[in-house]
Every structure is written in C-alpha cells, then in structure tokens.
Coordinates of C-alpha atoms in Angstrom, one line a residue:
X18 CA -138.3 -120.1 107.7
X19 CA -139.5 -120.1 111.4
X20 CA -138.7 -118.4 114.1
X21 CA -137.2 -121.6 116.5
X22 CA -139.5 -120.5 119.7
X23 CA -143.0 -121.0 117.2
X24 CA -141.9 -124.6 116.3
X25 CA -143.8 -127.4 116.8
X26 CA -144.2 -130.8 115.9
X27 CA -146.3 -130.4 113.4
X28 CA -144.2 -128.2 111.2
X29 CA -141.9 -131.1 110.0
X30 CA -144.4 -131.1 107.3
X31 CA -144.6 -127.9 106.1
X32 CA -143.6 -127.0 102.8
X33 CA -140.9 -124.4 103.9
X34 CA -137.0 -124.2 102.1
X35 CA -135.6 -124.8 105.8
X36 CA -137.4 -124.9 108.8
X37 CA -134.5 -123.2 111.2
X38 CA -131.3 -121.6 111.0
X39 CA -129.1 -121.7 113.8
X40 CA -127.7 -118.4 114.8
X41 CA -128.0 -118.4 118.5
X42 CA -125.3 -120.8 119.5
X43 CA -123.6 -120.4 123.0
X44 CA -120.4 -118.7 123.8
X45 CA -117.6 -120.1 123.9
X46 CA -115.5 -119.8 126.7
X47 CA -112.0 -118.0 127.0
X48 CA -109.8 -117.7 124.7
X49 CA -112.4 -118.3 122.6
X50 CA -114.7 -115.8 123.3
X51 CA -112.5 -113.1 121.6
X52 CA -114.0 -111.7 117.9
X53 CA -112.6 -114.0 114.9
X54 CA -111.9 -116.7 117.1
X55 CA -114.6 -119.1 115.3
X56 CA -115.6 -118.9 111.7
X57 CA -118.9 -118.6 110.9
X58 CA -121.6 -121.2 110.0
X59 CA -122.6 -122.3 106.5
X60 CA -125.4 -122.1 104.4
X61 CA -126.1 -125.4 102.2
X62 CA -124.9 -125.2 98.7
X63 CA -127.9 -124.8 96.2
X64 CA -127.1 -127.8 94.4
X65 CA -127.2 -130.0 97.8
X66 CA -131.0 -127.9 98.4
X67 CA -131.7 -130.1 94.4
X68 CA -130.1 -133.3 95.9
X69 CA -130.6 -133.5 99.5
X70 CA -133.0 -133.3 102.4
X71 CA -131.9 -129.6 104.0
X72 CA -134.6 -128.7 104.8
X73 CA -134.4 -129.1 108.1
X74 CA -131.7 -127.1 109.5
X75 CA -129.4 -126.7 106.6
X76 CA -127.2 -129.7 107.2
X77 CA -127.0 -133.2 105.6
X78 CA -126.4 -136.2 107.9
X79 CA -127.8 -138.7 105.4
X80 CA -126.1 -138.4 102.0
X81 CA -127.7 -141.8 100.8
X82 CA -131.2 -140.5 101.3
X83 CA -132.1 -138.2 98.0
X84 CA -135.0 -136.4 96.8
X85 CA -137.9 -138.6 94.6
X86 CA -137.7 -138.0 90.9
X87 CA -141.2 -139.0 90.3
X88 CA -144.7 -138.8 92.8
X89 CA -144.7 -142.7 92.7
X90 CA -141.5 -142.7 94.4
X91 CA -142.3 -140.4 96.9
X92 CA -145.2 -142.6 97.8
X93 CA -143.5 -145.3 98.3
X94 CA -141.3 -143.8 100.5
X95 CA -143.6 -143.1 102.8
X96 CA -145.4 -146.3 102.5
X97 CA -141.9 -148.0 103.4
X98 CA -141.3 -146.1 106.4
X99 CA -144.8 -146.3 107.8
X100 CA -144.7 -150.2 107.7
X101 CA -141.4 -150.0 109.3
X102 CA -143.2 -148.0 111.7
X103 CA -145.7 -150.2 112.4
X104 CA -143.2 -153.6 112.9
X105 CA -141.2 -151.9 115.0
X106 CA -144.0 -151.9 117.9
X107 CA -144.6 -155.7 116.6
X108 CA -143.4 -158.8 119.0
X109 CA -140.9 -158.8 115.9
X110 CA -138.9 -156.1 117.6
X111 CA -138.8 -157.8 121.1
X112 CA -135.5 -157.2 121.8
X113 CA -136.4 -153.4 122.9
X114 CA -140.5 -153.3 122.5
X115 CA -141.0 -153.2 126.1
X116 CA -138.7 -150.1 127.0
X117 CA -139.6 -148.7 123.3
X118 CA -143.4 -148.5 124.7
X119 CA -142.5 -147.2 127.9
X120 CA -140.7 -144.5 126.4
X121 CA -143.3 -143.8 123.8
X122 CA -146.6 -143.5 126.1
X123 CA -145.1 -142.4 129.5
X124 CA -143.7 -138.9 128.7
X125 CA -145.0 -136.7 130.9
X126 CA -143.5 -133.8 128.8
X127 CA -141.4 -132.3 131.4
X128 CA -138.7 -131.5 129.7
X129 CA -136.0 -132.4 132.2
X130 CA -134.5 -134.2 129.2
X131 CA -134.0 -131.0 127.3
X132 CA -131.6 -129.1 130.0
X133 CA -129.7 -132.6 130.1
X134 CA -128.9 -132.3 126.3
X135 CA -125.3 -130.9 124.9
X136 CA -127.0 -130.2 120.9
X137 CA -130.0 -128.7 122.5
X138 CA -127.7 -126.6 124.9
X139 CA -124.9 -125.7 122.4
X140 CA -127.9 -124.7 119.7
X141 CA -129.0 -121.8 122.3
X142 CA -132.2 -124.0 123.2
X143 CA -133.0 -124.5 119.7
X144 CA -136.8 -125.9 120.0
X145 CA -135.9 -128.8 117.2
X146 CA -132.9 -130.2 118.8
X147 CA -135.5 -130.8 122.1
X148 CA -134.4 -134.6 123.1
X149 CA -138.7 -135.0 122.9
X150 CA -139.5 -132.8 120.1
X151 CA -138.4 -136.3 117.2
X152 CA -140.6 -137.8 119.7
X153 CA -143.6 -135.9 119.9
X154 CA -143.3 -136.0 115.7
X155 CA -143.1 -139.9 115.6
X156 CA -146.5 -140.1 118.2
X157 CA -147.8 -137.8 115.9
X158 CA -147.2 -140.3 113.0
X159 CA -148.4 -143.1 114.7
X160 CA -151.9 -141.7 115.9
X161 CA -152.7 -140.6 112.6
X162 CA -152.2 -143.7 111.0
X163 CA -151.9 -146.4 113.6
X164 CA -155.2 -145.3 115.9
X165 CA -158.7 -144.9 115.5
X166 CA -159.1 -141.8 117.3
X167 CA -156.4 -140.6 115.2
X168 CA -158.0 -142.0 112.2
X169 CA -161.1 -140.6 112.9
X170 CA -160.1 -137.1 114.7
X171 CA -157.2 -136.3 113.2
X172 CA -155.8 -132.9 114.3
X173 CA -158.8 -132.6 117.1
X174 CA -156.7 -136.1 119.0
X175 CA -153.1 -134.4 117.8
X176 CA -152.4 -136.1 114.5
X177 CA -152.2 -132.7 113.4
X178 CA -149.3 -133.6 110.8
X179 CA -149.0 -133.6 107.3
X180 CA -146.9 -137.0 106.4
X181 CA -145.0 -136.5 103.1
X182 CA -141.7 -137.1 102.1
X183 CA -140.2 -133.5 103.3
X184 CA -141.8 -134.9 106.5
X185 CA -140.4 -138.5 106.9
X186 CA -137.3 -137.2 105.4
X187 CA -137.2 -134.5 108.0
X188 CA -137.2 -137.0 110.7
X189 CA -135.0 -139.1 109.3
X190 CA -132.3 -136.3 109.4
X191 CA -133.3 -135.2 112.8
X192 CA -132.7 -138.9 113.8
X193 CA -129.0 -138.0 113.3
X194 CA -128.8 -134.8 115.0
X195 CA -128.6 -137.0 118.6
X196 CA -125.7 -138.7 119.6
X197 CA -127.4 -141.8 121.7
X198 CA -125.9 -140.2 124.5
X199 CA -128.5 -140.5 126.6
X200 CA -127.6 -138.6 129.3
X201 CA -131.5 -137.7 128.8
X202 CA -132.9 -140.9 129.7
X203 CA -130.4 -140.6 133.0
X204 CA -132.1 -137.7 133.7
X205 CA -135.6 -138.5 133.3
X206 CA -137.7 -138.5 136.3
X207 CA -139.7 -141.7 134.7
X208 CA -136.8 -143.6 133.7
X209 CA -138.1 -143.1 129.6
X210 CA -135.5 -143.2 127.0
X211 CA -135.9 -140.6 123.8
X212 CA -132.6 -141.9 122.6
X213 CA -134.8 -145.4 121.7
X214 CA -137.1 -143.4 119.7
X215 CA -134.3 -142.0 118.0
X216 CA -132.6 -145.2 117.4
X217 CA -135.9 -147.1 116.0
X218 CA -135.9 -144.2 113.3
X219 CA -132.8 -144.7 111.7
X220 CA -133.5 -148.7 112.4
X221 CA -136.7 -148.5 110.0
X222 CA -134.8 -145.9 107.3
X223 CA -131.9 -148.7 106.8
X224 CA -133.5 -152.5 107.5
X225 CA -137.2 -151.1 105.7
X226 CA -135.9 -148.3 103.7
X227 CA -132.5 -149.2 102.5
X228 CA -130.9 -145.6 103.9
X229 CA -127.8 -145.2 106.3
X230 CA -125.1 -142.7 106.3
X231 CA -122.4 -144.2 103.5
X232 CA -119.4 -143.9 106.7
X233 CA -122.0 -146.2 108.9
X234 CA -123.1 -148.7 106.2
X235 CA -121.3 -149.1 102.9
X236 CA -118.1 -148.2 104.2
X237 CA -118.8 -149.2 107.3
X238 CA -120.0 -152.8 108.0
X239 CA -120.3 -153.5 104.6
X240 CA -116.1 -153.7 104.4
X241 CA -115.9 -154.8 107.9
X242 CA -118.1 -158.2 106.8
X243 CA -115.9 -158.3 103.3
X244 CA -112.1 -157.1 104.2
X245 CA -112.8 -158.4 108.0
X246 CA -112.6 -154.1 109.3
X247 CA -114.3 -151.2 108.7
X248 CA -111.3 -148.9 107.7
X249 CA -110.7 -151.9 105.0
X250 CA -107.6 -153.0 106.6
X251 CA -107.2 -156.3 105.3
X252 CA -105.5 -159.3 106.3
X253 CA -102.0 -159.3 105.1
X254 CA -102.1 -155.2 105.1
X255 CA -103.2 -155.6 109.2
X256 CA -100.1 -157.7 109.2
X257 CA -97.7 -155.5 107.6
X258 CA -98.8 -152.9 109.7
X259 CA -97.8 -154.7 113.1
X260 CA -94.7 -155.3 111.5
X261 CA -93.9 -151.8 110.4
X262 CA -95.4 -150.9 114.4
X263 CA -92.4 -153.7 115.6
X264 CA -89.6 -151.6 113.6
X265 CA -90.9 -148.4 114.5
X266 CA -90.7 -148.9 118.0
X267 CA -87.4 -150.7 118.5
X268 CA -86.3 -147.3 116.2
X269 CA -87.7 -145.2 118.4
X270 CA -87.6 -146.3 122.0
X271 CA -85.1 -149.1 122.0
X272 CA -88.2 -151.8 122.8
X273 CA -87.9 -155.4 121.1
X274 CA -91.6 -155.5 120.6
X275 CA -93.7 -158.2 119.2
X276 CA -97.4 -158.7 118.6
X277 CA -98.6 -162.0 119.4
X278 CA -100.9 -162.7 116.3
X279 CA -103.0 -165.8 116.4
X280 CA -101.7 -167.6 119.8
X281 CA -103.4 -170.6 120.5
X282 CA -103.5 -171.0 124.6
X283 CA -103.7 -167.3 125.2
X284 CA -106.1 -166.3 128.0
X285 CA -106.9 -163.0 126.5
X286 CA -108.3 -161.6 122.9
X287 CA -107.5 -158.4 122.6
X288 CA -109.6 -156.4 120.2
X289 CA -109.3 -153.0 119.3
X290 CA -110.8 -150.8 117.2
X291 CA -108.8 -151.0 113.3
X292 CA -108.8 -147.1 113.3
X293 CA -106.2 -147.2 116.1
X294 CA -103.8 -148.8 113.6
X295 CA -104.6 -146.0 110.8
X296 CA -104.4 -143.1 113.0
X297 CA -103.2 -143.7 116.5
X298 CA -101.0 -146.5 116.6
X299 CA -99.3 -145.5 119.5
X300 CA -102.3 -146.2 120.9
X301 CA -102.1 -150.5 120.1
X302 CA -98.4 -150.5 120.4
X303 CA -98.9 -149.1 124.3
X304 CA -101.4 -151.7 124.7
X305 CA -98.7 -154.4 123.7
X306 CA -96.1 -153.1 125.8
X307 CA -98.3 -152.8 129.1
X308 CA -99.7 -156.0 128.5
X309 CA -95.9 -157.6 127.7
X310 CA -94.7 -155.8 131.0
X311 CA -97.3 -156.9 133.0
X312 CA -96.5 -160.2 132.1
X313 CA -100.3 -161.2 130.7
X314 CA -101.0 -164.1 128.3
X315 CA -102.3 -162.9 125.3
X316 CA -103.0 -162.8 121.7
X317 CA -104.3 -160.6 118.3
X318 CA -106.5 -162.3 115.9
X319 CA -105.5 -162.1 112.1
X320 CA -108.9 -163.8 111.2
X321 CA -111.3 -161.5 109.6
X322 CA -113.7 -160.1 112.0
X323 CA -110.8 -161.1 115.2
X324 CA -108.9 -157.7 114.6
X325 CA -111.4 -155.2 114.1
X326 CA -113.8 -154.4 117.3
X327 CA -115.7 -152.1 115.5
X328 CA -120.2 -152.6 114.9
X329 CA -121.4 -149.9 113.8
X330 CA -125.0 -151.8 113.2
X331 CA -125.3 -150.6 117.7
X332 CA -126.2 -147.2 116.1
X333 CA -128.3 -147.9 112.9
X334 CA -129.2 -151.4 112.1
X335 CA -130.3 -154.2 114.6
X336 CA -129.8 -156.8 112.0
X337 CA -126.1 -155.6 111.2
X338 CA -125.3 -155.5 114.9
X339 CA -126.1 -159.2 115.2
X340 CA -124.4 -160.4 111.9
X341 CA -121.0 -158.7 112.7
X342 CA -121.5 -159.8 116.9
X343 CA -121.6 -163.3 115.6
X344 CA -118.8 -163.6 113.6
X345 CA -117.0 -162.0 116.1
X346 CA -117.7 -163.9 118.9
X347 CA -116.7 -167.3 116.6
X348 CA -113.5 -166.6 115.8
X349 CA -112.9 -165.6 119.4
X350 CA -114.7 -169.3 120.3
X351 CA -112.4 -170.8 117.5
X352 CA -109.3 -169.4 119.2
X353 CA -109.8 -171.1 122.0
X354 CA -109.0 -167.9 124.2
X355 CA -110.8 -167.4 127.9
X356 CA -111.7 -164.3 127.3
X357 CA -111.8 -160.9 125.2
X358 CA -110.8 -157.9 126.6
X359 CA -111.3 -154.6 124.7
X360 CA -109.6 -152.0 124.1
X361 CA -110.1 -148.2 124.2
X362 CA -112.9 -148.0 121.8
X363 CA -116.7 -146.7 123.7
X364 CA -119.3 -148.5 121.1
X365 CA -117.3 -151.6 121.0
X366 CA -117.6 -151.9 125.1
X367 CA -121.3 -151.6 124.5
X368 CA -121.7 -153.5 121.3
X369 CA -119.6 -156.5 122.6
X370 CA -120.6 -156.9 126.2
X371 CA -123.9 -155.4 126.4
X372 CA -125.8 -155.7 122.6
X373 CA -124.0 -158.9 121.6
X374 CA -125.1 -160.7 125.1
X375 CA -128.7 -160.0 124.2
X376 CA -128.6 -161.1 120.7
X377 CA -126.3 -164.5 120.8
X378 CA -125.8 -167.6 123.8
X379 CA -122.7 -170.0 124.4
X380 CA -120.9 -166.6 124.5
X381 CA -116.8 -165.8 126.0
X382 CA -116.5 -163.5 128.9
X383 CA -116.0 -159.8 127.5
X384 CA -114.5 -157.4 129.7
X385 CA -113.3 -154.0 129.6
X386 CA -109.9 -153.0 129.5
X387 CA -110.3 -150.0 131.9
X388 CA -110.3 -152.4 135.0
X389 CA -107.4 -154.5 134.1
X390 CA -105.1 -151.2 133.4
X391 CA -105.8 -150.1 137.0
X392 CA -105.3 -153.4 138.2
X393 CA -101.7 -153.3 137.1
X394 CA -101.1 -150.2 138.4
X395 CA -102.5 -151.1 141.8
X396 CA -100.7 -154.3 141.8
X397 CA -97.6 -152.9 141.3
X398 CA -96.8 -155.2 138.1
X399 CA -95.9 -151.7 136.3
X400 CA -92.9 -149.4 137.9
X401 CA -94.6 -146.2 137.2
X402 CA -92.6 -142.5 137.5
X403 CA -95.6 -139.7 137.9
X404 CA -93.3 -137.2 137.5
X405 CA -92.8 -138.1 133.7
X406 CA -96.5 -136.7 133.1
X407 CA -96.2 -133.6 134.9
X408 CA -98.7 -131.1 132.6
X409 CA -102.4 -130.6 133.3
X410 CA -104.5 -133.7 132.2
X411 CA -108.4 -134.2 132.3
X412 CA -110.6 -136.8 131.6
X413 CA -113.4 -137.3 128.7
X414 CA -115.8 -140.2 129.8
X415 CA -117.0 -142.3 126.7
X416 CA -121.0 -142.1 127.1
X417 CA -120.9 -145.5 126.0
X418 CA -118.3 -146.9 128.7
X419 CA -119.3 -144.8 131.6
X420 CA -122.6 -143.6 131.5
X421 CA -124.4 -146.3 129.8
X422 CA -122.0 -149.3 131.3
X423 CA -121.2 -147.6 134.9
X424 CA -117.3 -148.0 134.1
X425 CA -116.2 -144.7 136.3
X426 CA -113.6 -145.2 138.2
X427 CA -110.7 -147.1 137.0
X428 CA -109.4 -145.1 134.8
X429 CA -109.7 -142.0 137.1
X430 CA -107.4 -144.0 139.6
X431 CA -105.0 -144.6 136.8
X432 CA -104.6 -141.1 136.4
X433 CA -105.1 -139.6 139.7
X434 CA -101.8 -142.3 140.4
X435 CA -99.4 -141.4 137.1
X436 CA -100.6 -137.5 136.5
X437 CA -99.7 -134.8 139.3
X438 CA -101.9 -132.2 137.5
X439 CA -104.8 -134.4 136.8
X440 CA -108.0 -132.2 136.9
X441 CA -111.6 -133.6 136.5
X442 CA -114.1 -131.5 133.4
X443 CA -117.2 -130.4 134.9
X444 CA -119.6 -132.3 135.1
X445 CA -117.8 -135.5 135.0
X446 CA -118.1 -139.1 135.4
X447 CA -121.9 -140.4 134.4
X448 CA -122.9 -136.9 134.1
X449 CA -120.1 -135.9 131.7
X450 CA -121.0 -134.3 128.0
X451 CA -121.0 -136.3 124.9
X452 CA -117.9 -135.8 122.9
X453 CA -120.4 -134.9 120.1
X454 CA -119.0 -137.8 118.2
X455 CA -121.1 -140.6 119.5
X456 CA -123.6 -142.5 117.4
X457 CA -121.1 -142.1 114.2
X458 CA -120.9 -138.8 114.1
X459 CA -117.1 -139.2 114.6
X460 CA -117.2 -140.6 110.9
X461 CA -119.7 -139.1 109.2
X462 CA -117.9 -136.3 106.7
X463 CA -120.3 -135.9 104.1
X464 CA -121.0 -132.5 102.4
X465 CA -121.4 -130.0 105.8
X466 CA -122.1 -132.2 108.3
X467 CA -118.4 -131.8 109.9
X468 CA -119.4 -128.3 110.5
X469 CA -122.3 -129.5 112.3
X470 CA -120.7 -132.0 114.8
X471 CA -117.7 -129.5 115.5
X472 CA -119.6 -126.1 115.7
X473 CA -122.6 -127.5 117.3
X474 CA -122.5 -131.4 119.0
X475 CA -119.1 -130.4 120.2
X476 CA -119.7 -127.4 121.6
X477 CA -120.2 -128.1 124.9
X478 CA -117.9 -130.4 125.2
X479 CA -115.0 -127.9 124.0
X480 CA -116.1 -125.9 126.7
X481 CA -115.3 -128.5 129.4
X482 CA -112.1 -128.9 127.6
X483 CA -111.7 -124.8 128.2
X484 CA -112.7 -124.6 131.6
X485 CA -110.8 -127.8 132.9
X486 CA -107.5 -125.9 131.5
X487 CA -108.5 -122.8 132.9
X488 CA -105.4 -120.5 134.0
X489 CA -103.6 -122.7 131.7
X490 CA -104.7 -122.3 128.6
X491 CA -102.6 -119.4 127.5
X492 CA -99.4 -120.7 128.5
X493 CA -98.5 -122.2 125.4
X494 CA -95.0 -123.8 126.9
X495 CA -97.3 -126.5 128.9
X496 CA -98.6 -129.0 127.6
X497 CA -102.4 -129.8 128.3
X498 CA -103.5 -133.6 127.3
X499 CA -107.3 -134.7 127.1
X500 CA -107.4 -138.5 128.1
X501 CA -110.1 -139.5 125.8
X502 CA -110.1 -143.7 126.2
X503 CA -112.3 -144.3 122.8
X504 CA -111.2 -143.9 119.3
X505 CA -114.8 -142.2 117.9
X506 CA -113.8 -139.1 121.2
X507 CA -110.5 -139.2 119.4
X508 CA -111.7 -138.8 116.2
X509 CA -114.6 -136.4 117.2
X510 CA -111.6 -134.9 119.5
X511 CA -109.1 -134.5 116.2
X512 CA -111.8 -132.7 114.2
X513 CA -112.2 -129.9 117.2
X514 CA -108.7 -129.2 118.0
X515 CA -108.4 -128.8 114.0
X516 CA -111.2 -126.5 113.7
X517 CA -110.3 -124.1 116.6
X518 CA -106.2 -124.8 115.5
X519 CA -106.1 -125.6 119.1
X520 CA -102.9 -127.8 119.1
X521 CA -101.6 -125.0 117.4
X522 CA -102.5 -121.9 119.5
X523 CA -102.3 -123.2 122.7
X524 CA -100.5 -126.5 122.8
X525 CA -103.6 -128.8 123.7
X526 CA -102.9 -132.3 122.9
X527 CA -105.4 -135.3 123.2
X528 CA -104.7 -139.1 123.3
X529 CA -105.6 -142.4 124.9
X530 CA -105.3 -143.7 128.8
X531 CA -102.3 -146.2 127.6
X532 CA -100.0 -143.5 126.4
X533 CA -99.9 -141.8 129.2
X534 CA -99.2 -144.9 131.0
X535 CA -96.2 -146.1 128.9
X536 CA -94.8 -142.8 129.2
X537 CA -94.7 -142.7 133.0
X538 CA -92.9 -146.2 133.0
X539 CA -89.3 -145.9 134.3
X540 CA -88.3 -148.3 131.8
X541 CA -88.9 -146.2 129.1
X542 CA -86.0 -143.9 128.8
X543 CA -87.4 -141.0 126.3
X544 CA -90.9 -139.9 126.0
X545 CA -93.4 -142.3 124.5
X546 CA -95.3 -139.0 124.2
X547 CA -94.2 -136.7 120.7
X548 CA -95.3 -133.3 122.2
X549 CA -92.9 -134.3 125.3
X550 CA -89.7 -134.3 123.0

C-alpha cells in the first residue's frame, strides 16, 4: 500500500491489495470534535477483496462489476473499455465532444480544481481523490493506445501505465468517488470540466461494458421504464398512495385535500420525484396544498413515466437519459398541459430542462418550481405567519439547481420572508458544498459504500451544517431545520443525521422548502411540521 503523497497516475496499475487507506480525514467541527463522537472507518471484508474491485481505496461503488474468472475474460474487458474509449472522442459522441476535448487537452495542471473539491478536502488532500488525478490516468490510457508518440514512446511521452483489469477496474471505481458536482469546473481558471471525464467513464463501463451500480440501473431506470418509477411505485399502488395522503391529511390537519390526477386542461404538470411519496410525503402533499391555495391550475399524471421525475441515465448512461426524457416529455405532450413544473428534486431540474432539451425537439416549457414558490409569496396569494418558523434554518443548495442551473435566489427569499432565524452555510449559493449525495450516491447502499458517502463525501458538508448552527447546537430544546429543496440531499441528508444520531443528540431536523412554507400559513391551525408538536 502507498503512502497517498507518492501516488501517481501510473500506479492504478500496479499490482498492490489496495492502493490507499484513508486515515487522515478532517476534523469535524464542534460537538463533534469530542473523542467517540464518530466511529471509525472500515476495512473491506475478505470475501468482497475475492469478489470485488477494492483495490483502490477499500470501498465498492460498483457491485455489478466483478473480478474475471478466466484470462480470456479479463481481456476482453479491457478490449471493451478501450473501444468505448475510443468512440467516445468519435462525432458519435457529439452531444459533449467539443467541451470533452477541451477538457481533456487544455489542463494546465494547476490544481485550482483540487482546493475546490469537498472528497478531496474531507479525505485530508488525499492525492487520488484529486478532481485531475482520474484525468491524468485516462490521458494516460489514451496516448498509449490512441497516439503514435505514445505508441512508439511509451513511458518516455507519459504512457507510463500498465492497462489491465486492476487498472480499468480501478478507474472505473474512481469514476464513482466524484459527485458531478462540479464546483471544479466553476473554479477552473480555463473554464475545463474534470467532472466530463468522469462522466464519459462510467458512460463507456455501462453503454460498452454492460456495468452500472444495481441502485442506478437495474433498480433504477430499468423499473422506472417497466413499473413507470424508479422506487417501483406502480400505477394503481401511486394511486392508493394519494388516497391514503387525502385521509391522512384531513386526519391530521383538518384539510379536504385532493390530488388532481390526470386533468385534461390543466396548465401545469407537476412532476416530482416518486421517492417523495415513499419517504417524504409531506413533502407532495405541501406541494398540493400551496398550489390549491394559490389558486393554480394543475394536474398529476397517473401514466407511467407522468409521475416519476426521476433519470438517473444524467449520471451514467447517455442512452438511458434520452429513452426515459422521451417518454416523459410524451405523456406530458399527450396531456395537453402548457407546461411542467418540477418539483424539489436537483437531477430532475437538470435532466428535464437542461439534458432533455439537447437530446429531443417539439418540446413543453419545463420550469422550476423554486421561482413559482417565491412568486406566491411575493404576490401575496399565500397569508404567511413567520413567526410559526421561529428556530434557526439554513439553506443546502442542490449542485444541480443552483450551481449548474444559476437557480439562487428564490428560494433564499422564501426563507429570508417565512424564517426569522434563517442563517446562510458558508460558502453558499453557487459556491456551496455538494451534499455528498449527488451523482447517485444518495442511493447507492451496496456492501460499504454508505460508509464512504457519509464519513467522507459528506463530510464537508456536515461541517457547514455545524458551523451554520453554531451557538446553537447544544441547545437541544430548539429546533434546527436544514432546507434541503432535492430528494437525493434528503436522502444523502437522512443517512448523515443517522450516522452522527444527530436528530437524536441535538434535535437537528432536515426537510424540503414546501414544508416550511405550509407550516407558516395562517390557515393551518397546528404545525404541518412533526418536530413542532
């Protein structure tokens, strides 16, 4: 095992049990930084060593990519992902070949990107979780095999590397140990993006190779494209659920709700993200009563692929991305609605109103719902009481919503209107941390990698959450709420508060933008919020 400071590209192909161990993460800040208050990290269990690739830091991102029984097979793995590697700097791969080449001959090797990372931070500068370092590897690839200095040179023009399967199965790994935040291409003196190169990896290991993360793809958009969402919710079970979501809140807060399902003249499609229904449904039932109170004209979809905003193909799979963007957009085309609008979910902002408008034409407006939300609170078509959310709040901005879509402000005026003790993290807005979440991280549960995204793609961002709630934090009476407006934060933001048995310890809570609003409305005559009661 190497010592991370002697690492360099050309040891992905070494023949070592693990290339790293981390063991120099940062501090965490108060009252976290008290002995005890963190358990340890893991070492990989022998029989996932026999099964897996950990050999590059110990963790297992990929659980559908296993070791070759037989030297033919490990061939051909390698011959797969080096054609993958040369189609996708091929005119077939137009949609991103020109910033894909700008990103891949321009870097000047500054390493500006490497400050701007959270997993390269949080890892104590760990020389493998460098935003540049999967990059230098892959230029390493290509101008051994792809050039004819490289060709003819080898290690004397830098295609020092030995390419094996330990190698290419290295990469692949280290393809998921970035959450496409890139808050390092915003950083980069040259405009160059490493989260592309990052991208194009897993893109080659699951259109040429056949691998993706089992969360991402089989249980992913594989049941999205067969049960119409990607937590399997089917049709009639979507609709019991809105039912059951009816009774529940007439029970609970007096409110005669009902969803509009499949309303033909509606002006707005709402989509959200099918997790909210699983595990946040307070989260689509405050959408429905805004929406109702602000008197807008709109509608659910029942269809399959109408209730689910969910594509997971944005992080892995280009062709994915397109086939579930498509059937979305027709049944929003066959509703006859004016436009979508969705809801708090990060990737599906991007997916539907950035990716989709590349890849399809004769497409509805999308729009965000982050705008619309303020605009009923500036209009006054909400009665708002700010008093009813009187306990410190902060902000987590979605990398895919604010720093990669420029959707800041908004929701900061929402809050800065219905929360007294609203306090910004630092940094915030387009500068703000990843949740450690992003990319699918939020889902992915296999073997260790949980500890991974909470002990180490987290980290940072649990110390915003500290220092935002500094003073506070040890008061356990109050009440301290993250506002994280996309269900993979939530997810990524359930998983840290259950780790550190935050909730638990020191009363921090974390939920949507939409609760808090419903819970400020003078309408509503007992909290909408469960830690309030």
């Amino acid at each position: 095992m190497l010592d991370q400071k002697d690492l360099r590209p050309k040891d992905m192909g070494r023949s070592d049990e693990q290339l790293i161990k981390l063991d120099n993460l940062i501090p965490l800040l108060a009252p976290y930084d008290k002995p005890g208050m963190e358990s340890p990290l893991t070492d990989p269990k022998p029989a996932w060593k026999e099964k897996y690739c950990t050999s590059l830091d110990g963790y297992i991102g990929i659980d559908t990519l296993t070791r070759p029984k037989s030297k033919e097979e490990e061939d051909e793995f390698v011959r797969k992902f080096l054609s993958g590697l040369e189609k996708i700097f091929s005119d077939a791969n137009n949609g991103v070949l020109q910033p894909l080449l700008l990103s891949f001959e321009y870097c000047a090797k500054c390493n500006t990107c490497s400050d701007a990372c959270h997993i390269y931070t949080a890892a104590g500068n760990n020389e493998l979780y460098r935003p540049i370092y999967r990059s230098e590897v892959l230029r390493k690839i290509v101008k051994k095999y792809f050039t004819t200095s490289g060709k003819l040179l080898g290690g004397f023009v830098g295609a020092d590397i030995d390419v094996n399967w330990e190698t290419i199965a290295r990469l692949g790994e280290l393809a998921y140990r970035c959450n496409l935040c890139r808050r390092c291409a915003q950083t980069c003196p040259l405009g160059l993006d490493n989260a592309i190169l990052t991208k194009e990896i897993r893109k080659i290991f699951s259109q040429e190779m056949g691998i993706a993360p089992t969360p991402l793809h089989t249980k992913g958009t594989m049941l999205q494209i067969k049960t119409g969402s990607s937590t399997g919710l089917s049709k009639p079970a979507f609709l019991d659920t809105l039912e059951f979501l009816e009774e529940d809140t007439e029970e609970k807060f007096g409110i005669k709700l009902k969803f509009p399902v499949d309303k033909k003249g509606a002006d707005i499609l709402v989509l959200h993200n099918a997790g909210e229904f699983m595990a946040w449904p307070e989260n689509p039932v405050a959408f429905a009563i805004l929406f109702d109170a602000a008197g807008l004209n709109w509608t659910l979809s029942s269809e399959i692929m109408g209730y689910d905003s969910v594509n997971y193909g944005l992080w892995y799979d280009d062709v994915q991305a397109k086939k579930i963007a498509t059937m979305q957009m027709k049944v929003a085309k066959d509703f006859g609605v004016k436009r979508l609008v969705v809801a708090e979910c990060g990737h599906a902002h991007k997916a539907s109103m950035i990716t989709a408008d590349r890849m399809g034409t004769d497409r509805l407006p999308v729009e965000s719902c982050l705008p619309l939300l303020w605009d009923m609170v500036k209009s006054k078509r909400l009665i708002l009481d700010p008093s009813k959310n009187n306990f410190p709040v902060t902000l987590h901005d979605p990398c895919n919503v604010v720093r990669q879509m420029g959707i800041v402000e908004p929701q900061r005026n929402v809050l800065k209107a219905i929360c007294p003790q609203f306090r910004e993290m630092t940094p915030h807005g387009v500068d703000n941390y990843c949740c450690g979440g992003g990319s699918g991280f939020a889902i992915m549960n296999s073997a260790n990698f949980p500890e991974f995204r909470t002990q180490v793609a987290s980290r940072v961002k649990f110390n915003q959450i500290l220092g935002a709630f500094k003073g506070t934090m040890e008061d356990t009476s109050t009440p301290k709420y993250i506002c994280a407006p996309c269900s993979n934060c939530k997810g990524a933001m359930r998983g840290l508060l259950e780790h550190y048995d935050a909730t638990e310890k020191y009363n921090l809570q974390y939920g949507g933008l939409v609760e808090l609003m419903v819970n400020a409305l003078v309408s509503l005559k007992k909290p909408f919020l469960e830690f309030l009661e």
